[in-house]
Amino acid sequence: EYLRVALEVGQHFHDRFVRAGLTTGGPPDALQCPDSQSATALLESFVVLYEVTGDAGWIPRATDIAQQVASWIVSYDFPRRAPVATGAGGESEIQTTGAVFANASGRVGSPGFFVQSGDALFKLYRATGNISYLELLRDTTHNLTQYSVPADGPGVRAPEPPASVAPVPVIHRVDSSAWMSATGEVVPASVPLQVCSMLAYLEVPGVYVQPNTAFVFVIDHVTVAIKEKTAVRLVLTIKNPTKLEASVRVVAEHSVDMTKPLGLSALFSAPLVVLAPGEEQDVVFAREPA
């Protein structure tokens, strides 16, 4: 019964809102304003309905709303108006590419999709083979990690807490206008964006590999090179060029498996490659299914 209602509601939302070119009702502070949160939620919903039912008719509906989601994502680096202060007393180079505008009422963006990882874009890639969905996901994931940093790491920092309070990671939101204040480009944001960051770590592949086709797509902040490609195996060299330790979730599947729905929590068991700053490791894959 729940599934029947979900299918009817999904169809109605597509006909009434997606075809009209706008969605509303996501952020409580802008319920009647076109916004990205409702669009992203619909994308997630349509992809879930496809995976649950196996009905390929939900794929074009998902691609329709994915186009609208893409229109909310910043596609360039906004010119800096002023330095961004960091907790260490320096300045942080903030890239706006991949930030997601909240709604049409202001030019304020969020790192990532508020309370979602964006893995629906990965699942939509698997259903369509359209690499642009992976590129969108890489942009938003790269933008997200600029704002969530270790307490002793580089990046944008909140004001130092009292001595009795342990320092904690913080996440900010992007302000590409003078709406918030005359200086600075970020303001402290709330817990939902921290949830988004954690979900991205758990649900978005750091490196995606198709061993049989030798297709490799990197989403994490690492570099990958094909070291060896024979008829029986594919060897990748993964390197961490950053100054922080990297735990990279490596997801491998053969191209014939792309039509199989992932479902929930599909990547939790994917192997992690842990790399120290500057370290590189070789990872071996069989070219054909065992």
Short mmCIF file of C-alpha atoms in Angstrom, two decimals:
data_model
loop_
_atom_site.label_atom_id
_atom_site.label_comp_id
_atom_site.label_asym_id
_atom_site.label_seq_id
_atom_site.Cartn_x
_atom_site.Cartn_y
_atom_site.Cartn_z
CA GLU A 1 0.00 0.00 0.00
CA TYR A 2 2.85 2.37 0.83
CA LEU A 3 4.49 1.57 -2.50
CA ARG A 4 1.23 2.15 -4.40
CA VAL A 5 0.83 5.57 -2.78
CA ALA A 6 4.50 6.41 -3.40
CA LEU A 7 4.13 5.59 -7.10
CA GLU A 8 1.02 7.74 -7.44
CA VAL A 9 2.59 10.64 -5.56
CA GLY A 10 5.80 10.38 -7.57
CA GLN A 11 3.88 10.46 -10.84
CA HIS A 12 1.82 13.44 -9.66
CA PHE A 13 4.90 15.39 -8.57
CA HIS A 14 6.55 14.74 -11.93
CA ASP A 15 3.49 15.83 -13.91
CA ARG A 16 2.62 18.80 -11.71
CA PHE A 17 6.05 20.21 -10.83
CA VAL A 18 8.93 18.68 -12.77
CA ARG A 19 7.24 19.27 -16.13
CA ALA A 20 6.47 22.83 -15.03
CA GLY A 21 10.18 23.42 -14.48
CA LEU A 22 10.24 24.20 -10.75
CA THR A 23 9.82 22.57 -7.36
CA THR A 24 9.06 24.15 -4.00
CA GLY A 25 8.54 23.29 -0.35
CA GLY A 26 12.03 22.16 0.66
CA PRO A 27 13.38 24.79 3.10
CA PRO A 28 10.93 25.87 5.84
CA ASP A 29 12.11 29.48 5.50
CA ALA A 30 11.19 29.65 1.79
CA LEU A 31 8.27 27.27 1.29
CA GLN A 32 6.80 29.03 -1.75
CA CYS A 33 10.13 29.76 -3.40
CA PRO A 34 11.75 27.50 -6.02
CA ASP A 35 14.51 25.61 -4.22
CA SER A 36 17.16 22.93 -4.64
CA GLN A 37 16.21 20.83 -1.62
CA SER A 38 12.84 19.77 -3.03
CA ALA A 39 14.44 19.04 -6.41
CA THR A 40 17.14 16.89 -4.81
CA ALA A 41 14.56 15.06 -2.71
CA LEU A 42 12.55 14.28 -5.84
CA LEU A 43 15.66 12.98 -7.57
CA GLU A 44 16.32 10.67 -4.63
CA SER A 45 12.67 9.57 -4.65
CA PHE A 46 12.52 8.78 -8.37
CA VAL A 47 15.78 6.80 -8.22
CA VAL A 48 14.51 4.82 -5.22
CA LEU A 49 11.25 4.05 -7.03
CA TYR A 50 13.24 2.78 -10.01
CA GLU A 51 15.41 0.57 -7.83
CA VAL A 52 12.49 -0.78 -5.81
CA THR A 53 10.18 -1.52 -8.74
CA GLY A 54 12.64 -2.18 -11.56
CA ASP A 55 10.39 -0.04 -13.76
CA ALA A 56 12.67 1.69 -16.30
CA GLY A 57 9.99 4.36 -16.76
CA TRP A 58 11.34 6.09 -13.65
CA ILE A 59 14.73 6.65 -15.29
CA PRO A 60 13.57 9.42 -17.67
CA ARG A 61 11.64 11.00 -14.80
CA ALA A 62 14.83 10.96 -12.73
CA THR A 63 16.88 12.45 -15.58
CA ASP A 64 14.27 15.22 -15.95
CA ILE A 65 14.63 16.33 -12.34
CA ALA A 66 18.42 15.77 -12.44
CA GLN A 67 18.60 18.53 -15.06
CA GLN A 68 16.87 20.86 -12.61
CA VAL A 69 19.15 19.79 -9.77
CA ALA A 70 22.15 20.60 -11.97
CA SER A 71 20.82 24.13 -12.50
CA TRP A 72 21.19 24.79 -8.75
CA ILE A 73 24.86 23.73 -8.65
CA VAL A 74 27.52 26.44 -9.01
CA SER A 75 29.62 25.65 -12.09
CA TYR A 76 32.47 28.14 -11.58
CA ASP A 77 34.59 29.71 -8.85
CA PHE A 78 32.94 32.91 -7.65
CA PRO A 79 35.31 35.93 -7.57
CA ARG A 80 36.61 36.49 -4.06
CA ARG A 81 35.49 39.73 -2.43
CA ALA A 82 37.50 39.46 0.75
CA PRO A 83 39.88 37.06 2.55
CA VAL A 84 38.29 34.26 4.55
CA ALA A 85 39.69 34.10 8.06
CA THR A 86 40.78 30.75 9.44
CA GLY A 87 41.28 29.62 13.01
CA ALA A 88 45.04 29.66 12.45
CA GLY A 89 44.99 33.36 11.61
CA GLY A 90 45.56 32.85 7.90
CA GLU A 91 43.32 32.83 4.86
CA SER A 92 41.50 29.97 3.17
CA GLU A 93 41.14 29.52 -0.58
CA ILE A 94 37.47 28.64 -0.95
CA GLN A 95 36.32 27.21 -4.30
CA THR A 96 32.64 27.78 -5.05
CA THR A 97 32.40 25.22 -7.87
CA GLY A 98 30.06 22.48 -6.66
CA ALA A 99 28.22 24.55 -4.05
CA VAL A 100 24.45 24.15 -4.20
CA PHE A 101 22.25 27.25 -4.14
CA ALA A 102 19.57 26.86 -1.48
CA ASN A 103 16.70 28.66 -3.21
CA ALA A 104 15.87 31.54 -5.52
CA SER A 105 15.40 34.07 -2.70
CA GLY A 106 19.13 34.68 -2.22
CA ARG A 107 22.54 33.83 -3.58
CA VAL A 108 23.47 31.65 -0.64
CA GLY A 109 24.71 28.14 -1.32
CA SER A 110 25.34 25.07 0.76
CA PRO A 111 28.23 22.63 0.67
CA GLY A 112 26.52 19.56 -0.74
CA PHE A 113 22.83 18.65 -0.80
CA PHE A 114 21.87 19.69 2.73
CA VAL A 115 20.95 16.31 4.31
CA GLN A 116 21.73 14.03 1.37
CA SER A 117 24.98 12.66 -0.02
CA GLY A 118 24.03 13.00 -3.68
CA ASP A 119 24.47 9.25 -4.25
CA ALA A 120 21.30 9.34 -6.35
CA LEU A 121 23.51 10.87 -9.06
CA PHE A 122 25.82 7.86 -8.84
CA LYS A 123 22.88 5.49 -9.10
CA LEU A 124 21.48 7.47 -12.03
CA TYR A 125 24.84 7.17 -13.79
CA ARG A 126 24.67 3.40 -13.36
CA ALA A 127 21.18 3.35 -14.88
CA THR A 128 22.05 5.59 -17.84
CA GLY A 129 25.81 5.47 -18.39
CA ASN A 130 25.82 9.29 -18.51
CA ILE A 131 29.17 10.40 -17.05
CA SER A 132 27.91 13.96 -16.46
CA TYR A 133 26.12 12.70 -13.34
CA LEU A 134 29.45 11.51 -11.94
CA GLU A 135 30.99 14.88 -12.77
CA LEU A 136 28.22 16.71 -10.88
CA LEU A 137 28.71 14.40 -7.91
CA ARG A 138 32.47 15.00 -7.95
CA ASP A 139 31.96 18.77 -7.98
CA THR A 140 29.58 18.76 -5.01
CA THR A 141 31.67 16.27 -3.03
CA HIS A 142 34.87 18.24 -3.58
CA ASN A 143 33.13 21.45 -2.50
CA LEU A 144 31.73 19.81 0.62
CA THR A 145 35.06 18.76 2.06
CA GLN A 146 36.42 22.32 2.05
CA TYR A 147 34.22 23.17 5.01
CA SER A 148 34.52 20.05 7.15
CA VAL A 149 38.04 19.90 8.55
CA PRO A 150 39.80 18.26 11.51
CA ALA A 151 40.12 20.41 14.59
CA ASP A 152 43.86 20.74 13.98
CA GLY A 153 43.70 20.78 10.18
CA PRO A 154 43.76 23.51 7.54
CA GLY A 155 40.68 25.19 6.12
CA VAL A 156 37.87 27.42 7.24
CA ARG A 157 37.57 27.45 11.03
CA ALA A 158 35.06 28.69 13.56
CA PRO A 159 36.19 31.11 16.30
CA GLU A 160 38.30 29.34 18.89
CA PRO A 161 36.09 27.85 21.67
CA PRO A 162 36.71 28.44 25.37
CA ALA A 163 39.65 26.51 26.79
CA SER A 164 37.29 24.13 28.58
CA VAL A 165 35.58 23.14 25.33
CA ALA A 166 37.27 20.64 23.05
CA PRO A 167 37.68 21.85 19.45
CA VAL A 168 35.33 20.17 16.99
CA PRO A 169 35.06 20.04 13.19
CA VAL A 170 32.86 22.74 11.70
CA ILE A 171 30.99 23.17 8.45
CA HIS A 172 30.12 26.48 6.85
CA ARG A 173 27.87 27.53 4.01
CA VAL A 174 28.81 29.47 0.92
CA ASP A 175 27.72 33.08 0.58
CA SER A 176 28.38 34.37 -2.93
CA SER A 177 26.76 37.74 -2.30
CA ALA A 178 26.77 40.57 0.26
CA TRP A 179 23.51 39.28 1.73
CA MET A 180 25.01 38.08 5.01
CA SER A 181 27.70 40.65 5.63
CA ALA A 182 30.10 43.00 3.90
CA THR A 183 33.13 40.75 4.32
CA GLY A 184 33.87 37.07 4.29
CA GLU A 185 32.29 34.39 2.17
CA VAL A 186 31.11 31.79 4.66
CA VAL A 187 29.00 31.74 7.81
CA PRO A 188 28.65 28.92 10.36
CA ALA A 189 26.02 26.39 9.37
CA SER A 190 24.05 23.77 11.25
CA VAL A 191 24.20 20.06 11.93
CA PRO A 192 22.37 18.95 8.72
CA LEU A 193 25.44 19.82 6.68
CA GLN A 194 27.60 17.71 8.96
CA VAL A 195 25.16 14.87 8.29
CA CYS A 196 25.60 15.50 4.57
CA SER A 197 29.36 15.23 4.96
CA MET A 198 29.14 11.93 6.82
CA LEU A 199 26.66 10.50 4.32
CA ALA A 200 28.94 11.46 1.44
CA TYR A 201 31.78 9.54 3.10
CA LEU A 202 29.60 6.45 3.48
CA GLU A 203 27.55 6.52 0.27
CA VAL A 204 29.74 8.10 -2.42
CA PRO A 205 32.62 6.09 -3.92
CA GLY A 206 36.03 7.68 -3.64
CA VAL A 207 37.19 5.77 -6.70
CA TYR A 208 34.85 3.96 -9.10
CA VAL A 209 36.29 1.21 -11.33
CA GLN A 210 34.98 -1.05 -14.08
CA PRO A 211 37.80 -3.58 -14.44
CA ASN A 212 36.52 -5.20 -17.65
CA THR A 213 36.38 -1.86 -19.53
CA ALA A 214 39.22 -0.17 -17.58
CA PHE A 215 36.90 2.77 -16.89
CA VAL A 216 38.08 4.68 -13.81
CA PHE A 217 36.42 7.73 -12.27
CA VAL A 218 37.92 9.53 -9.27
CA ILE A 219 35.65 11.47 -6.91
CA ASP A 220 37.89 11.67 -3.83
CA HIS A 221 40.90 14.00 -3.47
CA VAL A 222 43.36 11.42 -4.78
CA THR A 223 45.00 10.68 -8.11
CA VAL A 224 44.72 7.37 -9.93
CA ALA A 225 46.86 6.00 -12.76
CA ILE A 226 46.59 2.72 -14.65
CA LYS A 227 49.85 0.93 -13.90
CA GLU A 228 49.10 -2.30 -15.71
CA LYS A 229 46.32 -3.56 -17.99
CA THR A 230 46.44 -7.12 -19.27
CA ALA A 231 43.84 -9.60 -20.39
CA VAL A 232 43.48 -10.92 -16.84
CA ARG A 233 44.07 -8.01 -14.49
CA LEU A 234 43.98 -4.26 -14.03
CA VAL A 235 46.42 -2.57 -11.65
CA LEU A 236 45.74 0.96 -10.43
CA THR A 237 48.13 3.21 -8.52
CA ILE A 238 46.23 5.40 -6.06
CA LYS A 239 48.15 8.34 -4.61
CA ASN A 240 47.23 10.78 -1.86
CA PRO A 241 48.60 14.23 -2.81
CA THR A 242 47.02 15.99 0.19
CA LYS A 243 48.48 16.84 3.59
CA LEU A 244 45.95 14.69 5.43
CA GLU A 245 45.45 10.94 5.72
CA ALA A 246 42.93 9.66 3.17
CA SER A 247 40.52 6.74 3.59
CA VAL A 248 39.36 6.07 0.05
CA ARG A 249 36.32 3.92 -0.61
CA VAL A 250 37.04 1.93 -3.78
CA VAL A 251 33.97 0.59 -5.59
CA ALA A 252 34.53 -1.90 -8.41
CA GLU A 253 31.98 -3.58 -10.63
CA HIS A 254 31.86 -4.93 -14.15
CA SER A 255 29.85 -3.02 -16.72
CA VAL A 256 27.26 -5.81 -16.95
CA ASP A 257 26.39 -5.20 -13.28
CA MET A 258 25.40 -1.57 -13.78
CA THR A 259 21.77 -2.51 -14.41
CA LYS A 260 21.50 -4.15 -10.98
CA PRO A 261 20.01 -1.75 -8.39
CA LEU A 262 22.34 -0.88 -5.53
CA GLY A 263 19.70 -0.30 -2.88
CA LEU A 264 20.47 1.20 0.52
CA SER A 265 23.84 1.02 2.26
CA ALA A 266 25.36 -0.70 -0.78
CA LEU A 267 28.82 0.80 -0.38
CA PHE A 268 29.29 0.23 3.35
CA SER A 269 31.22 -2.98 2.68
CA ALA A 270 33.36 -1.53 -0.11
CA PRO A 271 37.09 -1.83 0.66
CA LEU A 272 38.91 1.21 2.04
CA VAL A 273 42.39 2.14 0.88
CA VAL A 274 44.08 4.15 3.66
CA LEU A 275 46.86 6.43 2.46
CA ALA A 276 49.19 8.61 4.49
CA PRO A 277 49.98 12.08 3.07
CA GLY A 278 51.95 11.59 -0.14
CA GLU A 279 51.62 7.79 -0.02
CA GLU A 280 50.64 5.66 -3.00
CA GLN A 281 49.38 2.08 -3.21
CA ASP A 282 48.72 -0.39 -6.01
CA VAL A 283 45.30 -2.06 -6.16
CA VAL A 284 44.70 -5.12 -8.33
CA PHE A 285 41.40 -6.04 -10.02
CA ALA A 286 40.43 -9.08 -12.11
CA ARG A 287 39.45 -8.02 -15.62
CA GLU A 288 36.60 -10.52 -15.89
CA PRO A 289 34.09 -11.75 -13.28
CA ALA A 290 35.31 -14.67 -11.18
#
